[in-house]
Amino acid sequence: ALNGLGFAYFYGKHLPQNKSKAFSYFSRAADIGADGDSLSNAAHCLANGEGTAKDLSRAVVLYEKAARSFGQFNAVATLGKFHYEGRIPGRRRSPETATEYLSAAALSGQWGGRVREGFDAFLKGDKTVAFLIYLE
């Protein structure tokens, strides 16, 4: 429920858009370890400075927890990208580690990404596209 409230505030769906409130709800859900999505959403806010100060170190910790504890697709893929680009604070660029994360994301199949695409379409108000993706 906390993650859902965070999404509503983040995207301004049925509530006024307020990314600070969104981050607060994502963080509360992440603190109790509710699910991988709330951890990944809080990490996204921290990594991009949306609704809170940018803090890449904290973002990486949350992405790692979401990836390891829940196999959360976006967290796994983002960590792969960060390792490839050398964006992990205090660590050198690691194409090898990036490959491990990106391979894990790829092995989860197309559905992790497709489900996310459908959800993103729904959040943008394109319910027809979301419906068609979910029918696959």
GROMACS .gro file of C-alpha atoms in nm:
model
  136
    1ALA     CA    1   0.000   0.000   0.000
    2LEU     CA    2   0.283   0.243   0.081
    3ASN     CA    3   0.448   0.179  -0.255
    4GLY     CA    4   0.113   0.236  -0.427
    5LEU     CA    5   0.072   0.571  -0.254
    6GLY     CA    6   0.424   0.658  -0.359
    7PHE     CA    7   0.338   0.583  -0.722
    8ALA     CA    8   0.020   0.790  -0.702
    9TYR     CA    9   0.216   1.090  -0.574
   10PHE     CA   10   0.515   1.034  -0.804
   11TYR     CA   11   0.304   1.033  -1.120
   12GLY     CA   12   0.017   1.252  -0.998
   13LYS     CA   13  -0.241   0.977  -1.046
   14HIS     CA   14  -0.558   1.063  -0.851
   15LEU     CA   15  -0.345   1.276  -0.617
   16PRO     CA   16  -0.150   1.596  -0.681
   17GLN     CA   17   0.199   1.513  -0.807
   18ASN     CA   18   0.444   1.545  -0.520
   19LYS     CA   19   0.774   1.362  -0.560
   20SER     CA   20   0.885   1.442  -0.204
   21LYS     CA   21   0.578   1.266  -0.066
   22ALA     CA   22   0.633   0.986  -0.317
   23PHE     CA   23   0.988   0.935  -0.194
   24SER     CA   24   0.866   0.937   0.165
   25TYR     CA   25   0.620   0.655   0.094
   26PHE     CA   26   0.872   0.457  -0.113
   27SER     CA   27   1.126   0.493   0.170
   28ARG     CA   28   0.882   0.382   0.438
   29ALA     CA   29   0.795   0.073   0.234
   30ALA     CA   30   1.164   0.008   0.165
   31ASP     CA   31   1.251   0.042   0.536
   32ILE     CA   32   1.015  -0.242   0.624
   33GLY     CA   33   1.140  -0.448   0.329
   34ALA     CA   34   0.789  -0.471   0.189
   35ASP     CA   35   0.888  -0.566  -0.165
   36GLY     CA   36   1.147  -0.520  -0.437
   37ASP     CA   37   0.948  -0.252  -0.617
   38SER     CA   38   0.946  -0.015  -0.320
   39LEU     CA   39   1.321  -0.063  -0.274
   40SER     CA   40   1.382   0.001  -0.643
   41ASN     CA   41   1.152   0.304  -0.647
   42ALA     CA   42   1.324   0.462  -0.346
   43ALA     CA   43   1.660   0.387  -0.511
   44HIS     CA   44   1.543   0.551  -0.834
   45CYS     CA   45   1.451   0.869  -0.646
   46LEU     CA   46   1.789   0.874  -0.470
   47ALA     CA   47   1.986   0.800  -0.788
   48ASN     CA   48   1.815   1.079  -0.979
   49GLY     CA   49   1.748   1.333  -0.704
   50GLU     CA   50   1.372   1.311  -0.752
   51GLY     CA   51   1.184   1.410  -0.438
   52THR     CA   52   1.501   1.396  -0.231
   53ALA     CA   53   1.867   1.489  -0.247
   54LYS     CA   54   2.071   1.280  -0.489
   55ASP     CA   55   2.258   1.006  -0.303
   56LEU     CA   56   2.401   0.743  -0.534
   57SER     CA   57   2.561   0.545  -0.249
   58ARG     CA   58   2.226   0.494  -0.075
   59ALA     CA   59   2.060   0.423  -0.409
   60VAL     CA   60   2.305   0.143  -0.484
   61VAL     CA   61   2.244  -0.017  -0.143
   62LEU     CA   62   1.869  -0.021  -0.208
   63TYR     CA   63   1.908  -0.145  -0.567
   64GLU     CA   64   2.133  -0.426  -0.439
   65LYS     CA   65   1.879  -0.528  -0.174
   66ALA     CA   66   1.596  -0.523  -0.431
   67ALA     CA   67   1.803  -0.731  -0.673
   68ARG     CA   68   1.933  -0.986  -0.423
   69SER     CA   69   1.629  -1.025  -0.200
   70PHE     CA   70   1.355  -1.000  -0.461
   71GLY     CA   71   1.518  -1.035  -0.804
   72GLN     CA   72   1.353  -0.704  -0.894
   73PHE     CA   73   1.405  -0.662  -1.269
   74ASN     CA   74   1.470  -0.286  -1.280
   75ALA     CA   75   1.716  -0.308  -0.991
   76VAL     CA   76   1.911  -0.589  -1.159
   77ALA     CA   77   1.921  -0.407  -1.493
   78THR     CA   78   2.012  -0.073  -1.334
   79LEU     CA   79   2.297  -0.226  -1.136
   80GLY     CA   80   2.428  -0.379  -1.457
   81LYS     CA   81   2.418  -0.039  -1.624
   82PHE     CA   82   2.582   0.133  -1.326
   83HIS     CA   83   2.865  -0.123  -1.313
   84TYR     CA   84   2.920  -0.090  -1.686
   85GLU     CA   85   2.929   0.291  -1.669
   86GLY     CA   86   3.145   0.299  -1.355
   87ARG     CA   87   2.877   0.478  -1.151
   88ILE     CA   88   2.903   0.266  -0.835
   89PRO     CA   89   3.058   0.495  -0.570
   90GLY     CA   90   3.391   0.368  -0.442
   91ARG     CA   91   3.417   0.096  -0.705
   92ARG     CA   92   3.592   0.081  -1.038
   93ARG     CA   93   3.404   0.028  -1.361
   94SER     CA   94   3.343  -0.345  -1.398
   95PRO     CA   95   3.223  -0.483  -1.730
   96GLU     CA   96   3.247  -0.832  -1.576
   97THR     CA   97   3.007  -0.748  -1.292
   98ALA     CA   98   2.788  -0.558  -1.537
   99THR     CA   99   2.768  -0.871  -1.751
  100GLU     CA  100   2.659  -1.079  -1.450
  101TYR     CA  101   2.375  -0.840  -1.370
  102LEU     CA  102   2.268  -0.787  -1.729
  103SER     CA  103   2.278  -1.162  -1.797
  104ALA     CA  104   2.054  -1.220  -1.495
  105ALA     CA  105   1.813  -0.958  -1.628
  106ALA     CA  106   1.817  -1.117  -1.972
  107LEU     CA  107   1.762  -1.465  -1.829
  108SER     CA  108   1.453  -1.346  -1.647
  109GLY     CA  109   1.304  -1.338  -1.994
  110GLN     CA  110   1.123  -1.069  -2.180
  111TRP     CA  111   0.834  -1.067  -1.936
  112GLY     CA  112   0.999  -0.862  -1.664
  113GLY     CA  113   1.056  -0.580  -1.910
  114ARG     CA  114   0.722  -0.624  -2.085
  115VAL     CA  115   0.527  -0.614  -1.760
  116ARG     CA  116   0.709  -0.293  -1.674
  117GLU     CA  117   0.628  -0.148  -2.019
  118GLY     CA  118   0.261  -0.227  -1.965
  119PHE     CA  119   0.265  -0.067  -1.623
  120ASP     CA  120   0.442   0.243  -1.755
  121ALA     CA  121   0.183   0.273  -2.034
  122PHE     CA  122  -0.094   0.247  -1.775
  123LEU     CA  123   0.067   0.518  -1.562
  124LYS     CA  124   0.090   0.745  -1.865
  125GLY     CA  125  -0.282   0.699  -1.916
  126ASP     CA  126  -0.252   0.476  -2.223
  127LYS     CA  127  -0.474   0.197  -2.097
  128THR     CA  128  -0.520   0.046  -2.443
  129VAL     CA  129  -0.147  -0.011  -2.489
  130ALA     CA  130  -0.119  -0.144  -2.133
  131PHE     CA  131  -0.407  -0.384  -2.194
  132LEU     CA  132  -0.254  -0.510  -2.519
  133ILE     CA  133   0.083  -0.569  -2.354
  134TYR     CA  134  -0.080  -0.757  -2.066
  135LEU     CA  135  -0.271  -0.976  -2.315
  136GLU     CA  136   0.058  -1.110  -2.447
   0.00000   0.00000   0.00000
